[in-house]
Coordinates of C-alpha atoms in Angstrom, one line a residue:
X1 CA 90.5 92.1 93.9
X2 CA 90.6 89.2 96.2
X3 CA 91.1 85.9 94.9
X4 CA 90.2 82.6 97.2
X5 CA 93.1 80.8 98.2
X6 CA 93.8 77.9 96.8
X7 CA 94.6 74.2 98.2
X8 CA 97.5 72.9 100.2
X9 CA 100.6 71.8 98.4
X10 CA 99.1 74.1 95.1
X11 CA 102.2 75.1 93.1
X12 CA 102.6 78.6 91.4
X13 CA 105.4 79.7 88.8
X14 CA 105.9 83.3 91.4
X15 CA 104.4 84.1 94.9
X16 CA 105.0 87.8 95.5
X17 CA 104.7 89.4 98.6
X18 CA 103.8 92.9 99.0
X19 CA 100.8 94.3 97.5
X20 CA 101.9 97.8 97.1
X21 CA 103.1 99.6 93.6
X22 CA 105.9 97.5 93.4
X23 CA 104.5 94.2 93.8
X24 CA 101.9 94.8 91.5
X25 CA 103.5 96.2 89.2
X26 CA 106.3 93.0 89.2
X27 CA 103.3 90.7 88.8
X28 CA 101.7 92.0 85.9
X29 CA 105.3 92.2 84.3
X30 CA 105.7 88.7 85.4
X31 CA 102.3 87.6 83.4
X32 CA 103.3 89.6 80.8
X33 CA 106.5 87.7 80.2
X34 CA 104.7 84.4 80.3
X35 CA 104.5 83.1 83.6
X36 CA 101.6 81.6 84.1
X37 CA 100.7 81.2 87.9
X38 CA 101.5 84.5 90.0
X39 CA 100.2 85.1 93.3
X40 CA 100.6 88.3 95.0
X41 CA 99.9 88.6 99.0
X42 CA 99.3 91.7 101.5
X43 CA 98.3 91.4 105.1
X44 CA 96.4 94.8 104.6
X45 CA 92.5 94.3 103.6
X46 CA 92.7 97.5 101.4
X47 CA 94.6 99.9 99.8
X48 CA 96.9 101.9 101.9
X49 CA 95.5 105.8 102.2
X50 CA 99.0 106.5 104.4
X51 CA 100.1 109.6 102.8
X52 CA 103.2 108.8 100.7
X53 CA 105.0 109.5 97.8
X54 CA 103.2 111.9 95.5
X55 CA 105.3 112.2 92.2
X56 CA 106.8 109.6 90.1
X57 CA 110.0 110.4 87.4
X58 CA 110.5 110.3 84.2
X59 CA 111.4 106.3 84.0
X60 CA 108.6 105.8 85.9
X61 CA 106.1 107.7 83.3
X62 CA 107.5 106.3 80.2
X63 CA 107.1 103.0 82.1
X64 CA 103.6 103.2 82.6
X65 CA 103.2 104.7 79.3
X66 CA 104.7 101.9 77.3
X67 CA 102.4 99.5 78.9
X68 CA 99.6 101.4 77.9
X69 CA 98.3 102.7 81.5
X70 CA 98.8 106.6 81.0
X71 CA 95.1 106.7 79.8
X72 CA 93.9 105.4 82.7
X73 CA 95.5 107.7 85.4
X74 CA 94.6 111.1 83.0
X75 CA 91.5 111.3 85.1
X76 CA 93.1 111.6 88.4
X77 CA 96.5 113.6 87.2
X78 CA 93.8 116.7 86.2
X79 CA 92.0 116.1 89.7
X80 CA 95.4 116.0 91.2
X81 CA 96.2 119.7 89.0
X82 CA 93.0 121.2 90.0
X83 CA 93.8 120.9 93.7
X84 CA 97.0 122.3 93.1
X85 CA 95.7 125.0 91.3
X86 CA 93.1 126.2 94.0
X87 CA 96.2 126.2 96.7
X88 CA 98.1 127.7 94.6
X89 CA 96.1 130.2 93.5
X90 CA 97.6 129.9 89.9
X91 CA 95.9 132.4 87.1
X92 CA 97.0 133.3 83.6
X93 CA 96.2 137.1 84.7
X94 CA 92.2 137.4 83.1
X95 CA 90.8 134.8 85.3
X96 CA 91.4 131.5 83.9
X97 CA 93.3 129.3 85.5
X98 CA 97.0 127.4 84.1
X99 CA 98.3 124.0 84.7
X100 CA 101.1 124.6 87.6
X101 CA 104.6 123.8 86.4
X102 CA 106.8 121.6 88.8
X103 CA 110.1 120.9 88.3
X104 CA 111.0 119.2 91.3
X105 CA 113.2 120.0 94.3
X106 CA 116.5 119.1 96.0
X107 CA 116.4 119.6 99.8
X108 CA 113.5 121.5 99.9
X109 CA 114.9 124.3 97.5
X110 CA 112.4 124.7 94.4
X111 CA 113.8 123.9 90.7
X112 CA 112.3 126.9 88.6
X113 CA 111.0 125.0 85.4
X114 CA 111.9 128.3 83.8
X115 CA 115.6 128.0 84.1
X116 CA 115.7 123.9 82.5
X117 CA 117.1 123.6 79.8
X118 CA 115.6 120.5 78.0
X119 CA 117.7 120.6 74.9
X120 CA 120.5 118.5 75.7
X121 CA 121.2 115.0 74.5
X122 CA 119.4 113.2 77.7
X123 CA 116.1 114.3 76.0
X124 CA 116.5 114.0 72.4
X125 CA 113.4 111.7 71.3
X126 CA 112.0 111.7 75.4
X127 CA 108.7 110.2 75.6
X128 CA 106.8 113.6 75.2
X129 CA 104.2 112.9 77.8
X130 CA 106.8 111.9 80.5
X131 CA 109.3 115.3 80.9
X132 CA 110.7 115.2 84.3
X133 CA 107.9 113.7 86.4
X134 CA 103.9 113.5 87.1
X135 CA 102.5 114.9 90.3
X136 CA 100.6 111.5 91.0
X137 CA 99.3 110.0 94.7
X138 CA 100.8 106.5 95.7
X139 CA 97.3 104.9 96.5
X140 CA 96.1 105.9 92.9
X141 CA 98.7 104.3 91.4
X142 CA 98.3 101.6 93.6
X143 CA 94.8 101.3 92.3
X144 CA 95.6 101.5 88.5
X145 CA 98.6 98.8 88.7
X146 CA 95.7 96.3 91.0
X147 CA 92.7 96.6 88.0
X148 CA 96.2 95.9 85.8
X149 CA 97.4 93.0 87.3
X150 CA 93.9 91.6 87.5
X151 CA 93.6 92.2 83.7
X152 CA 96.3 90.1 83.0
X153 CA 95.2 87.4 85.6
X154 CA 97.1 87.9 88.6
X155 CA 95.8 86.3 91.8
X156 CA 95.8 88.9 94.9
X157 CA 95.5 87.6 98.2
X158 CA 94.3 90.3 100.9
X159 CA 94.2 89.9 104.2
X160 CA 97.1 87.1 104.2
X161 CA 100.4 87.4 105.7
X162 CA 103.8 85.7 105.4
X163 CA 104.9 84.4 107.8
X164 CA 107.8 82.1 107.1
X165 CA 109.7 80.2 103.9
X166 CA 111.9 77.4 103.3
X167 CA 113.7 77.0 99.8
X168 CA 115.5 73.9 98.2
X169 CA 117.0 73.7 94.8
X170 CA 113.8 73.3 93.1
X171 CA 111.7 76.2 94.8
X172 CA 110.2 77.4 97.9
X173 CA 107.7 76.4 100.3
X174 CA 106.0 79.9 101.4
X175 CA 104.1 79.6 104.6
X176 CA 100.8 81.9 104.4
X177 CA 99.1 82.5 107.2
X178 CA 99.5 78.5 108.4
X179 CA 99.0 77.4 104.6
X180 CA 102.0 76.1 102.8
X181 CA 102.1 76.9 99.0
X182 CA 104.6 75.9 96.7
X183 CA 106.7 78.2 94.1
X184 CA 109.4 78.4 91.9
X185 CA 110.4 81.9 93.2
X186 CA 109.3 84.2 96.2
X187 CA 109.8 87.6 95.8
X188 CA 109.9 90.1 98.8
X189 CA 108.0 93.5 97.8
X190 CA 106.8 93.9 101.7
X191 CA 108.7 97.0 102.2
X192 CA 111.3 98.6 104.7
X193 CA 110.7 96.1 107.7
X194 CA 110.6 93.2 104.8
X195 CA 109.6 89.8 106.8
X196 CA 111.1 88.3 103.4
X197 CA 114.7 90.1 103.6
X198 CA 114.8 89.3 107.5
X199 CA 114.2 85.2 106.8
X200 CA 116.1 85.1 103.9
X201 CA 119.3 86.5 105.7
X202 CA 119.9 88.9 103.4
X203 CA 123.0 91.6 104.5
X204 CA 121.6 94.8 105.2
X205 CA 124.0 97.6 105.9
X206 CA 123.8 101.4 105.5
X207 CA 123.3 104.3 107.9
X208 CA 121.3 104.7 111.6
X209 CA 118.8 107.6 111.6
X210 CA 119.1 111.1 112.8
X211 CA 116.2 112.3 112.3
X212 CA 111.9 112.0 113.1
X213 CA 109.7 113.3 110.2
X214 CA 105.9 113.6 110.2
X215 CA 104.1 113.6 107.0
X216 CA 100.2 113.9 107.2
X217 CA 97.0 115.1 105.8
X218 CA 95.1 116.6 108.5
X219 CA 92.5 119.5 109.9
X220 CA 94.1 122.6 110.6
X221 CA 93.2 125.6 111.6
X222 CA 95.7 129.2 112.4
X223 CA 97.6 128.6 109.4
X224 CA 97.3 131.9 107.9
X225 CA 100.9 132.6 109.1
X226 CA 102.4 129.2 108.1
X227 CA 103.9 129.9 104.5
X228 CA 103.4 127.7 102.1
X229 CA 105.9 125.6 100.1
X230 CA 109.3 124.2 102.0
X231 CA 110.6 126.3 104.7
X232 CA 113.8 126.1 106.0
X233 CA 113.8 127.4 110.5
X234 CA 116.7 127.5 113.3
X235 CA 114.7 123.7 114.4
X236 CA 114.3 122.3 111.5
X237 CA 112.2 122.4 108.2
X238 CA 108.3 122.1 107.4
X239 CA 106.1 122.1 104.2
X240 CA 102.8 123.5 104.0
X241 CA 100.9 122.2 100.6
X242 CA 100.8 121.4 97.9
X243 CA 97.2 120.6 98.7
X244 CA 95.0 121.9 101.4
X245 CA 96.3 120.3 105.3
X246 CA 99.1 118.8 103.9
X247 CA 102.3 119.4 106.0
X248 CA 105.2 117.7 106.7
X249 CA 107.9 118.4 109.5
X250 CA 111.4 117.2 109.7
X251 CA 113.5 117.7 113.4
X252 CA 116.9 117.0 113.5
X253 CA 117.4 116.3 117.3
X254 CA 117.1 112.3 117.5
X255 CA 114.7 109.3 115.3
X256 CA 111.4 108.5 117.3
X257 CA 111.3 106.4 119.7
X258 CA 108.7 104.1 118.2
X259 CA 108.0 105.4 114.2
X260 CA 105.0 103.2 113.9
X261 CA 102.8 103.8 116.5
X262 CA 99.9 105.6 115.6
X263 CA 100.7 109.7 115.0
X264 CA 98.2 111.9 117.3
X265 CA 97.2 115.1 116.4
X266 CA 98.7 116.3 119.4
X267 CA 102.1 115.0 118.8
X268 CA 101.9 116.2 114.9
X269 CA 100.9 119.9 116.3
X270 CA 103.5 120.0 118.6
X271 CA 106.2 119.3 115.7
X272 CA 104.5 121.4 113.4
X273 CA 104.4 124.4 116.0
X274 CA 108.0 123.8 117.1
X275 CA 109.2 123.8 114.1
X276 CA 107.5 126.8 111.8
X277 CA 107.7 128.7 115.3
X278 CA 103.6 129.7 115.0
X279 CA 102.1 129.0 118.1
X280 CA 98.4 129.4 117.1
X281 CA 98.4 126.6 114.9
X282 CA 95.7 123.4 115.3
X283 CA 95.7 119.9 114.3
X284 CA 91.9 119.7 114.8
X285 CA 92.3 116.0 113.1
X286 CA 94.6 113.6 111.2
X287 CA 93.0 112.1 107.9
X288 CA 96.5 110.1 107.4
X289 CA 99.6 110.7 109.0
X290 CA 103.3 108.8 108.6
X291 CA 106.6 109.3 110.6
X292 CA 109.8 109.0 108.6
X293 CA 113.5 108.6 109.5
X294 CA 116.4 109.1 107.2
X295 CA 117.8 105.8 108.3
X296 CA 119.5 104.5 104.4
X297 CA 120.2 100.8 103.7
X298 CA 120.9 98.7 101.0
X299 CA 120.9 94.9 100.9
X300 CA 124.0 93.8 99.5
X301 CA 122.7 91.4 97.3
X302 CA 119.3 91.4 95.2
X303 CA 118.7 87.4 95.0
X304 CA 119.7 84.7 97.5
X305 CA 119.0 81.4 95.8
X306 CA 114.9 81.1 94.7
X307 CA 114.4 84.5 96.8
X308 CA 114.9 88.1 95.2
X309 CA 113.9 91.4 96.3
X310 CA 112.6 94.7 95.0
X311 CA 111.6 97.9 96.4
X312 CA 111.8 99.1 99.8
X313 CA 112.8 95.6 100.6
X314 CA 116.1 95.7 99.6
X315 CA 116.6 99.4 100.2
X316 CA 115.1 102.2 102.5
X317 CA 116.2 105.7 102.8
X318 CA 114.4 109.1 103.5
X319 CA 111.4 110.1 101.2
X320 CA 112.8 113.5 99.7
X321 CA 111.7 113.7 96.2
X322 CA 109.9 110.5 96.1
X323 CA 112.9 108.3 94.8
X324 CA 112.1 105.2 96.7
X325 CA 108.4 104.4 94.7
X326 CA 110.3 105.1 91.2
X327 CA 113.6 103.4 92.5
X328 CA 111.0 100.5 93.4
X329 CA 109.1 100.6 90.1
X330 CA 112.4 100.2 88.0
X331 CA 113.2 97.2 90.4
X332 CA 110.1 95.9 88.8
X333 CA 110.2 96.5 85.6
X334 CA 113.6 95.3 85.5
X335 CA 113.0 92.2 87.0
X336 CA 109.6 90.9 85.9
X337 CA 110.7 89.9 82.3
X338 CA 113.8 88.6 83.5
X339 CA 112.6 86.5 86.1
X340 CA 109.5 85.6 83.8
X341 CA 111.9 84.1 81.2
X342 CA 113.8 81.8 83.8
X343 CA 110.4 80.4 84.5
X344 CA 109.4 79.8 81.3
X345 CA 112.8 77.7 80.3
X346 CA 113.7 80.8 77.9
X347 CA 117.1 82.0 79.8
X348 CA 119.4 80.4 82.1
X349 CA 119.3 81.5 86.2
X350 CA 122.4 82.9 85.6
X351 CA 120.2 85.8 83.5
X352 CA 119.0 87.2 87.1
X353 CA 122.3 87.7 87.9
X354 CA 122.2 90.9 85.9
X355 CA 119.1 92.2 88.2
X356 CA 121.4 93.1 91.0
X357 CA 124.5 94.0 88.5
X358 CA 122.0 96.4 87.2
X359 CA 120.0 97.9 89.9
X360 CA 122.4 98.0 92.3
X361 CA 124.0 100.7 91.1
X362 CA 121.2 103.1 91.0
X363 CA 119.9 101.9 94.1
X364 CA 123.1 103.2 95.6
X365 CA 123.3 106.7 93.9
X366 CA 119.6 107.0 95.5
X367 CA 120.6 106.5 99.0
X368 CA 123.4 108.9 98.4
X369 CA 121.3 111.2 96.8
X370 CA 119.0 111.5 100.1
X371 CA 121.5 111.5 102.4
X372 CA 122.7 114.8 100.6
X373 CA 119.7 116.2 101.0
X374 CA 119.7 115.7 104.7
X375 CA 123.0 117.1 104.9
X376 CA 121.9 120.6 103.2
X377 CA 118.9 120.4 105.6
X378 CA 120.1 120.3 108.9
X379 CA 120.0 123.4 110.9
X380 CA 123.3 123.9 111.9
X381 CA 125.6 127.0 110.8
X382 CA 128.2 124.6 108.7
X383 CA 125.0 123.3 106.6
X384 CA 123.1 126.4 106.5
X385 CA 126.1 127.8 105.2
X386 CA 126.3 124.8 102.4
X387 CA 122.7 125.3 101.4
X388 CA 123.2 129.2 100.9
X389 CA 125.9 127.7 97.9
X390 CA 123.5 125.2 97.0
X391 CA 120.6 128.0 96.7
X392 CA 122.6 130.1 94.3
X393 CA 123.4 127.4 91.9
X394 CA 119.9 126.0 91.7
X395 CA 119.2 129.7 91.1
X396 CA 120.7 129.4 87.5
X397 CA 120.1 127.7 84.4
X398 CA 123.3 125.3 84.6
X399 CA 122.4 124.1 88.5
X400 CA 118.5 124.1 87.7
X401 CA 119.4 121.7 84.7
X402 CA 121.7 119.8 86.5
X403 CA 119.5 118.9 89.1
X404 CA 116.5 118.4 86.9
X405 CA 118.2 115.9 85.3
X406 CA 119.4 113.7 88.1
X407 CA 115.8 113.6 89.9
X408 CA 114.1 113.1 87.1
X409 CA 115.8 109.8 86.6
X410 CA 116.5 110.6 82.8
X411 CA 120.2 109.9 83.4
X412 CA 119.6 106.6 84.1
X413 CA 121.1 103.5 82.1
X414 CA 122.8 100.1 82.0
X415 CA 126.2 98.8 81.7
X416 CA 125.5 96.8 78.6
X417 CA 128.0 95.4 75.6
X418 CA 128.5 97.4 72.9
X419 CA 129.8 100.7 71.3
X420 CA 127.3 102.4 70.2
X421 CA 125.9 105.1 72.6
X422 CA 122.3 104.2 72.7
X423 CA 123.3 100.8 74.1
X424 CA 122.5 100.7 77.9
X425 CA 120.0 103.7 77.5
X426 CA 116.1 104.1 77.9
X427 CA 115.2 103.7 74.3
X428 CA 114.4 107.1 72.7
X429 CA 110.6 107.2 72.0
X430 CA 111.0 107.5 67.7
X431 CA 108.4 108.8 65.9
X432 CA 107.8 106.3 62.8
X433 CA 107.0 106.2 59.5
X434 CA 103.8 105.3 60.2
X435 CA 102.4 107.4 62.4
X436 CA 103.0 105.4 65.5
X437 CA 106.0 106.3 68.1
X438 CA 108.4 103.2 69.2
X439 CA 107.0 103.0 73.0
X440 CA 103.7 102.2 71.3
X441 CA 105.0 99.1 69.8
X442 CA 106.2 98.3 73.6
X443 CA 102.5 97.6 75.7
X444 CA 102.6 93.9 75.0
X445 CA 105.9 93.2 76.9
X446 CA 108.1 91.7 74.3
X447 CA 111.4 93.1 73.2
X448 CA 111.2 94.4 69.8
X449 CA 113.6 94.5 66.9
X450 CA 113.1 98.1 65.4
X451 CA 114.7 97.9 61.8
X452 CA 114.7 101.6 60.4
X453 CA 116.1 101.4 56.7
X454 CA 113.3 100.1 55.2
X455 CA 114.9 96.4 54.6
X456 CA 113.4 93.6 56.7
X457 CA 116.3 91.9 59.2
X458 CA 117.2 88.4 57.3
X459 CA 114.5 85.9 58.5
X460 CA 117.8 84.0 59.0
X461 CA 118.7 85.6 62.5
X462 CA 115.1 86.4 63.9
X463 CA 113.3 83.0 63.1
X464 CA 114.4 81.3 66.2
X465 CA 113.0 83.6 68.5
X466 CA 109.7 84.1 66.3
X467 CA 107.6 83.1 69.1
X468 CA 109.0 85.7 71.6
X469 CA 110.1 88.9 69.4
X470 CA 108.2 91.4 68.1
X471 CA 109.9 92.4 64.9
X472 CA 109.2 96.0 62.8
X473 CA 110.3 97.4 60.0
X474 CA 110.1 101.5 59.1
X475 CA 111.7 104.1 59.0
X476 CA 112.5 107.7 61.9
X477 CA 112.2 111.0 60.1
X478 CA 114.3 112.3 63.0
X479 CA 116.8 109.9 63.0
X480 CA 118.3 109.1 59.3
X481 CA 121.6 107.7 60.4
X482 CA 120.2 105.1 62.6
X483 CA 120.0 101.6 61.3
X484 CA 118.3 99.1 63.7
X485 CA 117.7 98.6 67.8
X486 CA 116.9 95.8 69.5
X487 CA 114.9 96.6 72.4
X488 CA 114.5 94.8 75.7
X489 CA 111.0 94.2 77.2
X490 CA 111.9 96.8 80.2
X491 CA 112.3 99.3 77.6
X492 CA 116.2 99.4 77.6
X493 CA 118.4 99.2 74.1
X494 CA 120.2 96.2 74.3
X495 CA 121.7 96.7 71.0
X496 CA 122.4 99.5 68.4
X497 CA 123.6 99.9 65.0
X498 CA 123.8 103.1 62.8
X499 CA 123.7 103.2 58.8
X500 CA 126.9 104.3 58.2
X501 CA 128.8 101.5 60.9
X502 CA 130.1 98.5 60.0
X503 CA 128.0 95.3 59.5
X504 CA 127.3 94.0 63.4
X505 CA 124.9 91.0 62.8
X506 CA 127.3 89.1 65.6
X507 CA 126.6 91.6 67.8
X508 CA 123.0 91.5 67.5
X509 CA 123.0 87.8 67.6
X510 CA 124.7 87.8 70.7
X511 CA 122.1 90.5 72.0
X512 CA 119.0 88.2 71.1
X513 CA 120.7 85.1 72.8
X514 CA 121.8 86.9 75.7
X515 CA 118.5 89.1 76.4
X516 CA 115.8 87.0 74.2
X517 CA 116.3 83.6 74.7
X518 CA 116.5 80.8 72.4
X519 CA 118.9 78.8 69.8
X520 CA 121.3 82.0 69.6
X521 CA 124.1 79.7 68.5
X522 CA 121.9 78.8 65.7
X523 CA 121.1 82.2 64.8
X524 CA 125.0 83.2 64.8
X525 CA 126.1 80.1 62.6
X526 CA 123.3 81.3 60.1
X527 CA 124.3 84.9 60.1
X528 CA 127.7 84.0 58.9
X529 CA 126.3 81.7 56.1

């Protein structure tokens, strides 16, 4: 997907930096929200086979599903369930075999997906093929977000590295490899050691690491007594599986001493053998393997003038439960429309100053959330003694639900005006009238005025954004008292109104102006009329 360079001086609207998930994903949100000239670079040639993250949440799901990408990764999920089901060994009992459940974990201790409880009000209306999560690789996402983003014409530069910036009040001059091109906006998606966040000065302040980890794909042999699944030692903790010569090892004596030098299948064995305490076990070769650290930072700010970041850029923390590639993704999908309607002369700057307001904030529950985990996993008495608690209230139906909820993501929403309680939520995926859900009226990228009582919203307050809304008008079989929502490109109800409420056309012509763009003081004066 490699597109020549272009000349000297050439201007483009976004130059994005970082190639992975969460750049991609930002530039085809970008193009979707009308900015014309994106250019994406990555000083890797290819797509990155490191063995990463393998699940994604349910924000990230419904994401991908709104945009109409689900489809395209159905092929790879059942490859992805078929390996699981010939580890696991999984059988209905007369031979066939069923689709493994996964619920997720918290510091290694299994979520039973028989003791969630699903019914309460986080997933009324949930986007039914999201539930908590999708086991799915990182490089196959990776791959499905690149055809994407080419789709939509975003130009990816491989092979090409930033290697310095300068910004002015008008945009910045990103240096490439010796080339200078000009944007309005850089965006730094280059991940934990981010040459972007380093350049652009931004604060970075959090906690040192404790810990080396080893994550790998490799040939083994002697494994018949290493159990599968996470295991808890007196050294430390390793996981065996999901899929055949995966493992991963986590030691709790000191961070490595250089975490990105190349991992040797000597130095992988010799974690793996310390740690599950089976001395006949063989890395015979490593197809992939990563070191990790728990070391959990945040940059204090997400935008410094014509420079923003997203992803691992502006925060790192330990990989338990795969938070950091959904954390990223939201970053993206928060941004992109935003940042795309500053370019296009629809919103004021001042608009991007609610992409750190609200990402922040879940950025920070993240890094909090991991460094629990590491807490409950450390092999001392005090916190061996914590996780026996821990174990016996993920054993029940209250803890299982609990803890289901948070990594799943479903909990997650914005500090948005207005009463009503939908405001600041993931919108609920309605089935309509017509046969269609409300998440399927979402794949083009524009927010969407949802009118539910059968009556059109007066041309009055939605002419002036004609050009830039999508309005519909139905009606929800499963929701009779709700009147109308006004839905934000990233998917999140900006505002609500119910049938039996008072009138709130202010309300909702303050939500178009603030999140839609346009002559909102127009559309209020005409309201009142």
């Amino acid at each position: 997907m490699t597109t020549q360079g272009t000349e000297q001086g050439t201007e483009y609207d976004v130059v994005v930096a970082g190639a992975g998930p969460v750049g991609l994903f930002l530039a085809a949100e970008l193009r979707l929200g009308g900015a014309l000239r994106v250019l994406v670079v990555e000083r890797l040639t290819e797509v990155d086979e490191t063995i990463k993250a393998g699940w994604i949440n349910h924000p990230s799901v419904v994401a991908l599903n709104r945009r109409g990408l689900l489809p395209e990764l159905a092929a790879v999920r059942e490859a992805v369930q078929e390996r699981l089901r010939a580890f696991q060994g999984v059988s209905d009992g007369d031979g066939t075999t069923e689709r493994p459940r996964f619920a997720g974990h918290f510091a290694g201790i299994m979520l039973d997906p028989e003791l969630f409880d699903d019914s309460g009000p986080e997933w009324a209306d949930a986007d039914p093929a999201a539930g908590p999560g999708l086991v799915l690789p990182q490089a196959e996402l990776e791959r499905a977000l690149g055809r994407w983003a080419e789709r939509l014409g975003v130009e990816v530069r491989r092979g090409v590295e930033l290697t310095g910036f300068t910004q002015d009040a008008d945009g910045v001059a990103v240096q490439l490899d010796g080339r200078t091109v000009r944007a309005g906006w850089l965006v730094g998606c280059d991940g934990g050691r981010s040459t972007v966040r380093r350049l652009a000065g931004f604060a970075f302040p959090g906690t040192a690491p404790e810990i080396t980890g080893y994550q790998a794909l490799a040939e083994l042999s002697g494994v018949e007594r290493l159990k599968a699944g996470w295991n808890t030692t007196d050294v430390g903790t390793y996981v065996h599986g999901p899929f055949p010569g995966r493992v991963l090892t986590v030691e709790f004596d000191s961070p490595p001493a250089d975490r990105y030098a190349p991992v040797t299948a000597e130095e992988l064995e010799a974690s793996l053998r310390r740690v599950s305490g089976v001395p006949e076990v063989r890395v015979t070769g490593v197809r992939t393997a990563t070191r990790f650290t728990d070391n959990a930072r945040q940059a204090t700010e997400y935008r410094r003038g014509r420079v923003l970041l997203a992803g691992d850029a502006a925060h790192v923390h330990s990989p338990f439960g795969g938070q950091g590639l959904n954390l990223g993704l939201g970053d993206a999908l928060n941004l992109g429309w935003k940042l795309a309607a500053v370019v296009g002369g629809r919103a004021p700057e001042s608009l991007l100053d609610t992409y750190t307001a609200e990402r922040h904030p879940i950025g920070a529950w993240v890094l909090d959330w991991t460094r629990a985990q590491i807490a409950l996993m450390r092999p001392d008495r005090h916190a061996r003694a914590l996780r026996r608690v821990v174990e016996d209230l993920a054993g029940s139906g209250t803890g299982t639900t609990y803890l289901v909820n948070r990594v799943s993501g479903v909990w997650q929403r914005y500090d948005l005006p207005g009463g009503h309680p939908l405001t600041g939520a993931s919108a609920p995926d309605l089935p309509l009238s017509d046969g269609t859900r409300l998440g399927e009226h979402l794949h083009t990228g524009r927010p969407l005025l949802l009118g539910l009582t059968g009556s059109p919203a007066p041309d009055t307050l939605t002419a002036p954004y004609a050009d830039r809304l999508t309005v519909l008008t139905t009606t929800c079989p499963t929701r009779p008292t709700l009147k109308a929502l006004l839905v934000r490109p990233d998917g999140f109800v900006a505002w609500a109104a119910d049938t039996d409420g008072e009138e709130d056309e202010d309300g909702l012509a303050a939500a178009l102006e603030r999140w839609v763009g346009g002559s909102g003081a127009g559309a209020r004066a005409l309201t009142r009329g």
